[in-house]
Amino acid sequence: MLRDLRDWLARRPVTSQEGRLHISHSSDVRMVVWAFAGTDLVTGFVIDGMLPPVGRVIHLLWMVLSLVLSLGFCAMTARSPHLLDGRALRLRTGPFGELTIPVEAIRSVRVAHGSRHGHGLRRVPDEDDAVACTVGSATGLVLDFEEPLLVQLRKGEPVLARRIYATADQPGEAARLISRSLAGGAKP
């Protein structure tokens, strides 16, 4: 996280292997975290003025830790885009895990905005053969498979998934890139 934060603050570009396309995601979650960090910073200074000198030192350390964690989370998700090449789609969720899907396993991809409770790689409660792979609960892409794909979750039993819900900052463009890759044309 600290490396991502350093690189993000230094505005270093996100790099990957040649031929991989980046699909950004989770800007909505980052905006919420930014808003909370800003509010926390402002209220922190107000509270700091009401504390005795000994309490200010502890409070200042708490504020710095809170700010580093908030900005570090933003940096991790911004610097971990989904990756697509001719062989695989790698759905990444920053600190919450990732899922690599062989491109040939994907039957179709479509834009479908929705919400699936939770975060990270998880089961979809109302669908036995579906998983979601997102930082937040919002979804914007649906990937369907010809044959079930075995997905190992961090918690619980593996799932034979026929559908995966994911998100992208520009779901229409992401769906076009993935569809192009399905047709054999994933070139940057």
Short mmCIF file of N, CA and C in Angstrom, two decimals:
data_model
loop_
_atom_site.label_atom_id
_atom_site.label_comp_id
_atom_site.label_asym_id
_atom_site.label_seq_id
_atom_site.Cartn_x
_atom_site.Cartn_y
_atom_site.Cartn_z
N MET A 1 0.82 -1.18 0.00
CA MET A 1 0.00 0.00 0.00
C MET A 1 0.87 1.26 0.00
N LEU A 2 1.91 1.26 0.81
CA LEU A 2 2.76 2.45 0.88
C LEU A 2 3.49 2.69 -0.44
N ARG A 3 3.89 1.61 -1.12
CA ARG A 3 4.54 1.76 -2.43
C ARG A 3 3.56 2.37 -3.43
N ASP A 4 2.32 1.87 -3.43
CA ASP A 4 1.31 2.44 -4.33
C ASP A 4 1.05 3.90 -4.01
N LEU A 5 0.98 4.22 -2.72
CA LEU A 5 0.76 5.60 -2.32
C LEU A 5 1.91 6.49 -2.78
N ARG A 6 3.12 6.03 -2.59
CA ARG A 6 4.30 6.81 -3.04
C ARG A 6 4.24 7.03 -4.55
N ASP A 7 4.00 5.97 -5.31
CA ASP A 7 3.96 6.08 -6.76
C ASP A 7 2.80 6.94 -7.24
N TRP A 8 1.68 6.87 -6.54
CA TRP A 8 0.49 7.66 -6.89
C TRP A 8 0.76 9.14 -6.65
N LEU A 9 1.34 9.45 -5.49
CA LEU A 9 1.65 10.85 -5.17
C LEU A 9 2.73 11.41 -6.11
N ALA A 10 3.65 10.56 -6.57
CA ALA A 10 4.69 10.99 -7.51
C ALA A 10 4.19 10.99 -8.95
N ARG A 11 2.93 10.60 -9.14
CA ARG A 11 2.28 10.54 -10.46
C ARG A 11 3.02 9.65 -11.45
N ARG A 12 3.57 8.55 -10.94
CA ARG A 12 4.21 7.57 -11.81
C ARG A 12 3.14 6.80 -12.57
N PRO A 13 3.34 6.59 -13.84
CA PRO A 13 2.32 5.86 -14.61
C PRO A 13 2.25 4.39 -14.19
N VAL A 14 1.08 3.81 -14.32
CA VAL A 14 0.88 2.39 -14.05
C VAL A 14 1.42 1.65 -15.27
N THR A 15 2.32 0.71 -15.03
CA THR A 15 2.90 -0.03 -16.14
C THR A 15 2.55 -1.50 -16.02
N SER A 16 2.53 -2.16 -17.15
CA SER A 16 2.31 -3.60 -17.18
C SER A 16 3.02 -4.16 -18.39
N GLN A 17 2.91 -5.46 -18.57
CA GLN A 17 3.56 -6.10 -19.71
C GLN A 17 2.99 -5.57 -21.01
N GLU A 18 3.82 -5.61 -22.03
CA GLU A 18 3.42 -5.17 -23.37
C GLU A 18 2.21 -5.97 -23.84
N GLY A 19 1.25 -5.30 -24.43
CA GLY A 19 0.07 -5.96 -24.97
C GLY A 19 -1.09 -6.08 -24.01
N ARG A 20 -0.91 -5.64 -22.77
CA ARG A 20 -2.02 -5.69 -21.80
C ARG A 20 -2.74 -4.34 -21.78
N LEU A 21 -4.04 -4.41 -21.83
CA LEU A 21 -4.86 -3.21 -21.74
C LEU A 21 -5.29 -2.99 -20.30
N HIS A 22 -5.34 -1.74 -19.88
CA HIS A 22 -5.79 -1.39 -18.53
C HIS A 22 -7.25 -0.96 -18.60
N ILE A 23 -8.04 -1.47 -17.67
CA ILE A 23 -9.44 -1.07 -17.54
C ILE A 23 -9.60 -0.52 -16.12
N SER A 24 -9.74 0.78 -16.02
CA SER A 24 -9.85 1.39 -14.69
C SER A 24 -11.21 1.08 -14.06
N HIS A 25 -11.23 1.07 -12.74
CA HIS A 25 -12.44 0.74 -12.01
C HIS A 25 -12.46 1.45 -10.66
N SER A 26 -13.58 1.49 -10.03
CA SER A 26 -13.79 1.91 -8.64
C SER A 26 -13.55 3.39 -8.36
N SER A 27 -13.66 4.25 -9.36
CA SER A 27 -13.49 5.68 -9.11
C SER A 27 -14.60 6.19 -8.18
N ASP A 28 -15.78 5.58 -8.23
CA ASP A 28 -16.86 5.99 -7.34
C ASP A 28 -16.52 5.73 -5.87
N VAL A 29 -15.90 4.60 -5.60
CA VAL A 29 -15.50 4.26 -4.22
C VAL A 29 -14.39 5.21 -3.76
N ARG A 30 -13.44 5.49 -4.66
CA ARG A 30 -12.36 6.42 -4.30
C ARG A 30 -12.90 7.80 -3.97
N MET A 31 -13.91 8.26 -4.70
CA MET A 31 -14.49 9.58 -4.41
C MET A 31 -15.12 9.62 -3.02
N VAL A 32 -15.77 8.57 -2.63
CA VAL A 32 -16.37 8.50 -1.29
C VAL A 32 -15.27 8.50 -0.23
N VAL A 33 -14.21 7.73 -0.45
CA VAL A 33 -13.10 7.70 0.52
C VAL A 33 -12.44 9.07 0.60
N TRP A 34 -12.27 9.75 -0.55
CA TRP A 34 -11.72 11.12 -0.55
C TRP A 34 -12.61 12.05 0.27
N ALA A 35 -13.91 11.95 0.10
CA ALA A 35 -14.83 12.82 0.84
C ALA A 35 -14.71 12.57 2.34
N PHE A 36 -14.67 11.30 2.73
CA PHE A 36 -14.51 10.99 4.16
C PHE A 36 -13.16 11.47 4.69
N ALA A 37 -12.11 11.31 3.90
CA ALA A 37 -10.78 11.76 4.35
C ALA A 37 -10.76 13.28 4.53
N GLY A 38 -11.38 13.99 3.61
CA GLY A 38 -11.45 15.46 3.73
C GLY A 38 -12.25 15.89 4.94
N THR A 39 -13.38 15.25 5.16
CA THR A 39 -14.21 15.56 6.32
C THR A 39 -13.47 15.22 7.61
N ASP A 40 -12.79 14.09 7.61
CA ASP A 40 -12.02 13.67 8.78
C ASP A 40 -10.90 14.67 9.08
N LEU A 41 -10.27 15.17 8.06
CA LEU A 41 -9.19 16.14 8.24
C LEU A 41 -9.71 17.45 8.84
N VAL A 42 -10.80 17.96 8.30
CA VAL A 42 -11.38 19.21 8.80
C VAL A 42 -11.84 19.05 10.24
N THR A 43 -12.61 18.00 10.52
CA THR A 43 -13.09 17.81 11.89
C THR A 43 -11.94 17.50 12.84
N GLY A 44 -10.89 16.85 12.31
CA GLY A 44 -9.72 16.56 13.14
C GLY A 44 -9.05 17.82 13.65
N PHE A 45 -8.95 18.83 12.81
CA PHE A 45 -8.35 20.10 13.25
C PHE A 45 -9.23 20.81 14.27
N VAL A 46 -10.54 20.71 14.10
CA VAL A 46 -11.46 21.32 15.08
C VAL A 46 -11.32 20.61 16.43
N ILE A 47 -11.32 19.30 16.40
CA ILE A 47 -11.19 18.53 17.64
C ILE A 47 -9.82 18.78 18.28
N ASP A 48 -8.79 18.90 17.45
CA ASP A 48 -7.44 19.12 17.96
C ASP A 48 -7.37 20.41 18.79
N GLY A 49 -8.12 21.41 18.41
CA GLY A 49 -8.14 22.67 19.17
C GLY A 49 -8.79 22.54 20.53
N MET A 50 -9.57 21.50 20.74
CA MET A 50 -10.26 21.31 22.02
C MET A 50 -9.52 20.36 22.96
N LEU A 51 -8.46 19.74 22.50
CA LEU A 51 -7.75 18.75 23.30
C LEU A 51 -6.61 19.38 24.10
N PRO A 52 -6.29 18.78 25.24
CA PRO A 52 -5.11 19.25 25.98
C PRO A 52 -3.85 18.89 25.20
N PRO A 53 -2.72 19.53 25.48
CA PRO A 53 -1.49 19.29 24.70
C PRO A 53 -1.08 17.82 24.60
N VAL A 54 -1.21 17.05 25.67
CA VAL A 54 -0.83 15.63 25.61
C VAL A 54 -1.75 14.88 24.64
N GLY A 55 -3.01 15.18 24.65
CA GLY A 55 -3.96 14.53 23.76
C GLY A 55 -3.75 14.91 22.31
N ARG A 56 -3.21 16.09 22.06
CA ARG A 56 -2.99 16.54 20.67
C ARG A 56 -1.97 15.66 19.95
N VAL A 57 -0.95 15.24 20.66
CA VAL A 57 0.08 14.40 20.04
C VAL A 57 -0.54 13.07 19.60
N ILE A 58 -1.28 12.45 20.48
CA ILE A 58 -1.93 11.17 20.15
C ILE A 58 -2.94 11.37 19.02
N HIS A 59 -3.69 12.45 19.10
CA HIS A 59 -4.69 12.74 18.08
C HIS A 59 -4.03 13.01 16.73
N LEU A 60 -2.92 13.71 16.72
CA LEU A 60 -2.20 13.99 15.48
C LEU A 60 -1.71 12.68 14.85
N LEU A 61 -1.19 11.77 15.67
CA LEU A 61 -0.76 10.47 15.15
C LEU A 61 -1.95 9.70 14.55
N TRP A 62 -3.09 9.78 15.23
CA TRP A 62 -4.30 9.12 14.73
C TRP A 62 -4.73 9.73 13.40
N MET A 63 -4.67 11.06 13.29
CA MET A 63 -5.06 11.73 12.04
C MET A 63 -4.13 11.33 10.89
N VAL A 64 -2.84 11.27 11.16
CA VAL A 64 -1.88 10.89 10.12
C VAL A 64 -2.13 9.44 9.68
N LEU A 65 -2.33 8.55 10.63
CA LEU A 65 -2.62 7.15 10.30
C LEU A 65 -3.89 7.03 9.47
N SER A 66 -4.93 7.73 9.87
CA SER A 66 -6.20 7.70 9.15
C SER A 66 -6.03 8.23 7.73
N LEU A 67 -5.31 9.31 7.57
CA LEU A 67 -5.09 9.89 6.25
C LEU A 67 -4.26 8.96 5.37
N VAL A 68 -3.21 8.38 5.92
CA VAL A 68 -2.36 7.46 5.15
C VAL A 68 -3.16 6.24 4.70
N LEU A 69 -3.98 5.68 5.60
CA LEU A 69 -4.80 4.52 5.22
C LEU A 69 -5.83 4.87 4.15
N SER A 70 -6.47 6.02 4.29
CA SER A 70 -7.48 6.43 3.30
C SER A 70 -6.84 6.66 1.93
N LEU A 71 -5.78 7.43 1.91
CA LEU A 71 -5.11 7.72 0.64
C LEU A 71 -4.43 6.47 0.08
N GLY A 72 -3.91 5.62 0.96
CA GLY A 72 -3.30 4.37 0.51
C GLY A 72 -4.32 3.47 -0.17
N PHE A 73 -5.53 3.40 0.39
CA PHE A 73 -6.61 2.62 -0.23
C PHE A 73 -6.91 3.17 -1.63
N CYS A 74 -7.02 4.50 -1.72
CA CYS A 74 -7.28 5.13 -3.03
C CYS A 74 -6.17 4.81 -4.02
N ALA A 75 -4.93 4.88 -3.56
CA ALA A 75 -3.79 4.60 -4.43
C ALA A 75 -3.80 3.15 -4.89
N MET A 76 -4.09 2.22 -3.98
CA MET A 76 -4.11 0.80 -4.33
C MET A 76 -5.15 0.50 -5.40
N THR A 77 -6.34 1.06 -5.25
CA THR A 77 -7.38 0.75 -6.25
C THR A 77 -7.11 1.47 -7.56
N ALA A 78 -6.53 2.68 -7.51
CA ALA A 78 -6.23 3.41 -8.75
C ALA A 78 -5.08 2.75 -9.51
N ARG A 79 -4.15 2.17 -8.80
CA ARG A 79 -2.96 1.57 -9.42
C ARG A 79 -3.12 0.08 -9.68
N SER A 80 -4.33 -0.45 -9.49
CA SER A 80 -4.61 -1.88 -9.77
C SER A 80 -5.78 -1.99 -10.74
N PRO A 81 -5.60 -1.51 -11.98
CA PRO A 81 -6.71 -1.64 -12.93
C PRO A 81 -6.90 -3.10 -13.34
N HIS A 82 -8.06 -3.40 -13.90
CA HIS A 82 -8.25 -4.72 -14.51
C HIS A 82 -7.28 -4.80 -15.70
N LEU A 83 -6.79 -5.99 -15.98
CA LEU A 83 -5.85 -6.18 -17.08
C LEU A 83 -6.43 -7.15 -18.10
N LEU A 84 -6.27 -6.81 -19.37
CA LEU A 84 -6.82 -7.63 -20.45
C LEU A 84 -5.75 -7.83 -21.52
N ASP A 85 -5.56 -9.08 -21.91
CA ASP A 85 -4.74 -9.37 -23.08
C ASP A 85 -5.47 -10.43 -23.89
N GLY A 86 -4.85 -10.97 -24.90
CA GLY A 86 -5.50 -11.95 -25.76
C GLY A 86 -5.82 -13.27 -25.09
N ARG A 87 -5.20 -13.52 -23.93
CA ARG A 87 -5.39 -14.81 -23.25
C ARG A 87 -6.27 -14.74 -22.01
N ALA A 88 -6.21 -13.63 -21.27
CA ALA A 88 -6.90 -13.59 -19.98
C ALA A 88 -7.39 -12.19 -19.63
N LEU A 89 -8.43 -12.17 -18.82
CA LEU A 89 -8.94 -10.95 -18.19
C LEU A 89 -8.68 -11.11 -16.70
N ARG A 90 -7.94 -10.17 -16.16
CA ARG A 90 -7.61 -10.22 -14.73
C ARG A 90 -8.39 -9.12 -14.02
N LEU A 91 -9.43 -9.53 -13.27
CA LEU A 91 -10.24 -8.59 -12.50
C LEU A 91 -9.57 -8.37 -11.16
N ARG A 92 -9.23 -7.13 -10.85
CA ARG A 92 -8.50 -6.83 -9.61
C ARG A 92 -9.34 -5.89 -8.74
N THR A 93 -9.24 -6.11 -7.44
CA THR A 93 -10.01 -5.29 -6.50
C THR A 93 -9.12 -4.71 -5.41
N GLY A 94 -7.93 -4.28 -5.79
CA GLY A 94 -7.03 -3.68 -4.81
C GLY A 94 -6.75 -4.66 -3.67
N PRO A 95 -7.08 -4.28 -2.44
CA PRO A 95 -6.76 -5.14 -1.30
C PRO A 95 -7.70 -6.33 -1.11
N PHE A 96 -8.74 -6.45 -1.94
CA PHE A 96 -9.76 -7.47 -1.72
C PHE A 96 -9.65 -8.68 -2.64
N GLY A 97 -8.51 -8.85 -3.29
CA GLY A 97 -8.30 -10.03 -4.11
C GLY A 97 -8.48 -9.78 -5.59
N GLU A 98 -8.35 -10.84 -6.36
CA GLU A 98 -8.46 -10.74 -7.81
C GLU A 98 -8.90 -12.07 -8.39
N LEU A 99 -9.26 -12.04 -9.66
CA LEU A 99 -9.74 -13.23 -10.36
C LEU A 99 -9.23 -13.17 -11.79
N THR A 100 -8.58 -14.23 -12.23
CA THR A 100 -8.10 -14.32 -13.61
C THR A 100 -9.02 -15.26 -14.38
N ILE A 101 -9.52 -14.76 -15.51
CA ILE A 101 -10.48 -15.50 -16.32
C ILE A 101 -9.88 -15.71 -17.71
N PRO A 102 -9.79 -16.96 -18.18
CA PRO A 102 -9.34 -17.17 -19.56
C PRO A 102 -10.34 -16.55 -20.54
N VAL A 103 -9.84 -15.82 -21.52
CA VAL A 103 -10.72 -15.13 -22.47
C VAL A 103 -11.61 -16.12 -23.21
N GLU A 104 -11.07 -17.29 -23.56
CA GLU A 104 -11.87 -18.25 -24.32
C GLU A 104 -13.04 -18.81 -23.52
N ALA A 105 -13.04 -18.66 -22.19
CA ALA A 105 -14.15 -19.13 -21.37
C ALA A 105 -15.34 -18.17 -21.40
N ILE A 106 -15.11 -16.94 -21.81
CA ILE A 106 -16.17 -15.92 -21.79
C ILE A 106 -17.05 -16.09 -23.02
N ARG A 107 -18.36 -16.26 -22.80
CA ARG A 107 -19.32 -16.34 -23.90
C ARG A 107 -19.74 -14.96 -24.35
N SER A 108 -20.04 -14.09 -23.36
CA SER A 108 -20.48 -12.74 -23.70
C SER A 108 -20.20 -11.79 -22.55
N VAL A 109 -20.16 -10.52 -22.90
CA VAL A 109 -20.00 -9.46 -21.91
C VAL A 109 -21.00 -8.37 -22.25
N ARG A 110 -21.62 -7.80 -21.22
CA ARG A 110 -22.61 -6.75 -21.46
C ARG A 110 -22.58 -5.75 -20.32
N VAL A 111 -23.06 -4.57 -20.62
CA VAL A 111 -23.19 -3.53 -19.61
C VAL A 111 -24.52 -3.73 -18.91
N ALA A 112 -24.49 -3.78 -17.59
CA ALA A 112 -25.71 -3.93 -16.79
C ALA A 112 -25.43 -3.35 -15.41
N HIS A 113 -25.92 -2.17 -15.17
CA HIS A 113 -25.67 -1.51 -13.88
C HIS A 113 -26.54 -2.14 -12.81
N GLY A 114 -25.93 -2.39 -11.67
CA GLY A 114 -26.65 -2.99 -10.56
C GLY A 114 -25.85 -2.88 -9.28
N SER A 115 -26.25 -3.64 -8.31
CA SER A 115 -25.59 -3.64 -7.01
C SER A 115 -25.62 -5.06 -6.46
N ARG A 116 -24.46 -5.50 -5.98
CA ARG A 116 -24.35 -6.81 -5.34
C ARG A 116 -23.72 -6.58 -3.98
N HIS A 117 -24.42 -6.91 -2.94
CA HIS A 117 -23.99 -6.64 -1.57
C HIS A 117 -22.57 -7.14 -1.30
N GLY A 118 -21.76 -6.30 -0.65
CA GLY A 118 -20.43 -6.71 -0.22
C GLY A 118 -19.32 -6.07 -1.02
N HIS A 119 -18.13 -6.64 -0.88
CA HIS A 119 -16.95 -6.16 -1.59
C HIS A 119 -15.98 -7.32 -1.80
N GLY A 120 -15.07 -7.15 -2.76
CA GLY A 120 -14.11 -8.19 -3.06
C GLY A 120 -14.71 -9.29 -3.93
N LEU A 121 -14.05 -10.43 -3.94
CA LEU A 121 -14.52 -11.60 -4.69
C LEU A 121 -15.46 -12.38 -3.77
N ARG A 122 -16.73 -12.48 -4.17
CA ARG A 122 -17.73 -13.06 -3.27
C ARG A 122 -18.88 -13.70 -4.06
N ARG A 123 -19.63 -14.53 -3.35
CA ARG A 123 -20.85 -15.12 -3.91
C ARG A 123 -21.91 -14.03 -4.08
N VAL A 124 -22.80 -14.25 -5.04
CA VAL A 124 -23.98 -13.41 -5.19
C VAL A 124 -25.10 -14.15 -4.50
N PRO A 125 -25.66 -13.58 -3.42
CA PRO A 125 -26.62 -14.32 -2.59
C PRO A 125 -27.82 -14.91 -3.32
N ASP A 126 -28.38 -14.21 -4.28
CA ASP A 126 -29.61 -14.70 -4.91
C ASP A 126 -29.37 -15.50 -6.20
N GLU A 127 -28.10 -15.78 -6.52
CA GLU A 127 -27.77 -16.58 -7.70
C GLU A 127 -26.71 -17.62 -7.31
N ASP A 128 -27.07 -18.89 -7.39
CA ASP A 128 -26.15 -19.96 -6.97
C ASP A 128 -24.91 -20.06 -7.86
N ASP A 129 -25.04 -19.68 -9.13
CA ASP A 129 -23.94 -19.87 -10.07
C ASP A 129 -23.31 -18.53 -10.49
N ALA A 130 -23.28 -17.55 -9.58
CA ALA A 130 -22.72 -16.25 -9.90
C ALA A 130 -21.83 -15.75 -8.77
N VAL A 131 -20.80 -14.99 -9.15
CA VAL A 131 -19.94 -14.32 -8.19
C VAL A 131 -19.80 -12.87 -8.62
N ALA A 132 -19.43 -12.03 -7.67
CA ALA A 132 -19.14 -10.63 -7.95
C ALA A 132 -17.68 -10.37 -7.60
N CYS A 133 -17.04 -9.52 -8.36
CA CYS A 133 -15.64 -9.18 -8.13
C CYS A 133 -15.50 -7.67 -8.26
N THR A 134 -15.75 -6.96 -7.14
CA THR A 134 -15.73 -5.50 -7.15
C THR A 134 -15.18 -4.98 -5.82
N VAL A 135 -14.73 -3.72 -5.84
CA VAL A 135 -14.26 -3.07 -4.62
C VAL A 135 -15.45 -2.67 -3.76
N GLY A 136 -16.48 -2.13 -4.38
CA GLY A 136 -17.70 -1.74 -3.68
C GLY A 136 -18.84 -2.64 -4.11
N SER A 137 -20.06 -2.23 -3.82
CA SER A 137 -21.20 -3.08 -4.18
C SER A 137 -21.72 -2.82 -5.58
N ALA A 138 -21.37 -1.69 -6.20
CA ALA A 138 -21.87 -1.35 -7.53
C ALA A 138 -21.23 -2.24 -8.59
N THR A 139 -22.05 -2.66 -9.56
CA THR A 139 -21.56 -3.44 -10.69
C THR A 139 -21.99 -2.75 -11.98
N GLY A 140 -21.23 -2.97 -13.04
CA GLY A 140 -21.55 -2.36 -14.32
C GLY A 140 -21.34 -3.29 -15.50
N LEU A 141 -20.69 -4.43 -15.25
CA LEU A 141 -20.42 -5.40 -16.31
C LEU A 141 -20.91 -6.78 -15.87
N VAL A 142 -21.39 -7.53 -16.83
CA VAL A 142 -21.76 -8.92 -16.58
C VAL A 142 -21.03 -9.79 -17.60
N LEU A 143 -20.28 -10.76 -17.10
CA LEU A 143 -19.58 -11.72 -17.95
C LEU A 143 -20.28 -13.06 -17.82
N ASP A 144 -20.72 -13.61 -18.95
CA ASP A 144 -21.38 -14.92 -18.96
C ASP A 144 -20.43 -15.94 -19.59
N PHE A 145 -20.53 -17.21 -19.14
CA PHE A 145 -19.65 -18.26 -19.60
C PHE A 145 -20.43 -19.39 -20.24
N GLU A 146 -19.81 -20.05 -21.23
CA GLU A 146 -20.39 -21.25 -21.85
C GLU A 146 -20.44 -22.37 -20.83
N GLU A 147 -19.30 -22.65 -20.23
CA GLU A 147 -19.15 -23.70 -19.23
C GLU A 147 -18.87 -23.05 -17.87
N PRO A 148 -19.31 -23.67 -16.80
CA PRO A 148 -19.03 -23.10 -15.47
C PRO A 148 -17.53 -22.97 -15.22
N LEU A 149 -17.15 -21.88 -14.59
CA LEU A 149 -15.76 -21.60 -14.25
C LEU A 149 -15.59 -21.78 -12.74
N LEU A 150 -14.62 -22.60 -12.35
CA LEU A 150 -14.37 -22.82 -10.92
C LEU A 150 -13.69 -21.59 -10.34
N VAL A 151 -14.35 -20.96 -9.37
CA VAL A 151 -13.83 -19.76 -8.73
C VAL A 151 -13.59 -20.06 -7.26
N GLN A 152 -12.33 -19.92 -6.84
CA GLN A 152 -11.96 -20.14 -5.44
C GLN A 152 -12.11 -18.82 -4.69
N LEU A 153 -12.97 -18.80 -3.71
CA LEU A 153 -13.19 -17.61 -2.90
C LEU A 153 -12.23 -17.60 -1.72
N ARG A 154 -11.99 -16.41 -1.15
CA ARG A 154 -11.12 -16.34 0.03
C ARG A 154 -11.76 -17.04 1.21
N LYS A 155 -13.07 -16.93 1.30
CA LYS A 155 -13.81 -17.59 2.38
C LYS A 155 -14.87 -18.49 1.77
N GLY A 156 -14.96 -19.68 2.28
CA GLY A 156 -16.01 -20.58 1.83
C GLY A 156 -15.57 -21.52 0.73
N GLU A 157 -16.52 -22.30 0.28
CA GLU A 157 -16.29 -23.30 -0.76
C GLU A 157 -16.14 -22.63 -2.13
N PRO A 158 -15.45 -23.30 -3.05
CA PRO A 158 -15.37 -22.79 -4.43
C PRO A 158 -16.75 -22.76 -5.07
N VAL A 159 -16.90 -21.91 -6.08
CA VAL A 159 -18.17 -21.76 -6.78
C VAL A 159 -17.97 -22.10 -8.25
N LEU A 160 -18.88 -22.87 -8.81
CA LEU A 160 -18.91 -23.08 -10.25
C LEU A 160 -19.75 -21.95 -10.84
N ALA A 161 -19.08 -20.93 -11.34
CA ALA A 161 -19.76 -19.70 -11.78
C ALA A 161 -20.04 -19.73 -13.28
N ARG A 162 -21.27 -19.40 -13.63
CA ARG A 162 -21.66 -19.19 -15.02
C ARG A 162 -21.74 -17.70 -15.33
N ARG A 163 -21.66 -16.87 -14.28
CA ARG A 163 -21.78 -15.42 -14.46
C ARG A 163 -20.90 -14.72 -13.43
N ILE A 164 -20.24 -13.66 -13.88
CA ILE A 164 -19.45 -12.83 -12.97
C ILE A 164 -19.87 -11.38 -13.15
N TYR A 165 -20.12 -10.73 -12.04
CA TYR A 165 -20.44 -9.31 -12.03
C TYR A 165 -19.18 -8.54 -11.68
N ALA A 166 -18.87 -7.52 -12.46
CA ALA A 166 -17.66 -6.71 -12.24
C ALA A 166 -18.03 -5.25 -12.45
N THR A 167 -17.04 -4.39 -12.34
CA THR A 167 -17.27 -2.97 -12.55
C THR A 167 -16.12 -2.37 -13.34
N ALA A 168 -16.39 -1.27 -13.98
CA ALA A 168 -15.38 -0.49 -14.70
C ALA A 168 -15.84 0.96 -14.68
N ASP A 169 -14.89 1.88 -14.71
CA ASP A 169 -15.25 3.29 -14.72
C ASP A 169 -16.02 3.66 -15.98
N GLN A 170 -15.68 3.03 -17.09
CA GLN A 170 -16.40 3.23 -18.36
C GLN A 170 -16.86 1.86 -18.85
N PRO A 171 -17.99 1.38 -18.35
CA PRO A 171 -18.41 0.02 -18.66
C PRO A 171 -18.62 -0.25 -20.15
N GLY A 172 -19.12 0.72 -20.88
CA GLY A 172 -19.32 0.52 -22.32
C GLY A 172 -18.01 0.27 -23.04
N GLU A 173 -17.02 1.08 -22.73
CA GLU A 173 -15.69 0.91 -23.35
C GLU A 173 -15.06 -0.41 -22.91
N ALA A 174 -15.20 -0.76 -21.63
CA ALA A 174 -14.66 -2.03 -21.14
C ALA A 174 -15.31 -3.21 -21.85
N ALA A 175 -16.63 -3.17 -22.03
CA ALA A 175 -17.33 -4.25 -22.73
C ALA A 175 -16.85 -4.35 -24.17
N ARG A 176 -16.62 -3.21 -24.83
CA ARG A 176 -16.10 -3.24 -26.21
C ARG A 176 -14.70 -3.86 -26.27
N LEU A 177 -13.83 -3.48 -25.32
CA LEU A 177 -12.47 -4.05 -25.30
C LEU A 177 -12.50 -5.56 -25.08
N ILE A 178 -13.32 -6.01 -24.14
CA ILE A 178 -13.40 -7.44 -23.86
C ILE A 178 -14.01 -8.18 -25.05
N SER A 179 -15.05 -7.61 -25.67
CA SER A 179 -15.66 -8.24 -26.85
C SER A 179 -14.65 -8.33 -27.99
N ARG A 180 -13.86 -7.29 -28.18
CA ARG A 180 -12.82 -7.31 -29.21
C ARG A 180 -11.80 -8.41 -28.91
N SER A 181 -11.47 -8.59 -27.63
CA SER A 181 -10.54 -9.64 -27.25
C SER A 181 -11.13 -11.02 -27.53
N LEU A 182 -12.44 -11.16 -27.32
CA LEU A 182 -13.12 -12.44 -27.62
C LEU A 182 -13.02 -12.77 -29.10
N ALA A 183 -13.04 -11.71 -29.92
CA ALA A 183 -12.95 -11.90 -31.37
C ALA A 183 -11.50 -12.05 -31.83
N GLY A 184 -10.54 -11.97 -30.89
CA GLY A 184 -9.14 -12.16 -31.23
C GLY A 184 -8.40 -10.89 -31.58
N GLY A 185 -8.92 -9.73 -31.18
CA GLY A 185 -8.27 -8.47 -31.55
C GLY A 185 -7.91 -7.60 -30.38
N ALA A 186 -7.35 -8.12 -29.32
CA ALA A 186 -6.99 -7.32 -28.15
C ALA A 186 -5.63 -6.68 -28.34
N LYS A 187 -5.59 -5.63 -29.10
CA LYS A 187 -4.35 -4.87 -29.29
C LYS A 187 -4.56 -3.48 -28.72
N PRO A 188 -3.54 -2.94 -28.00
CA PRO A 188 -3.69 -1.61 -27.44
C PRO A 188 -3.81 -0.55 -28.50
#
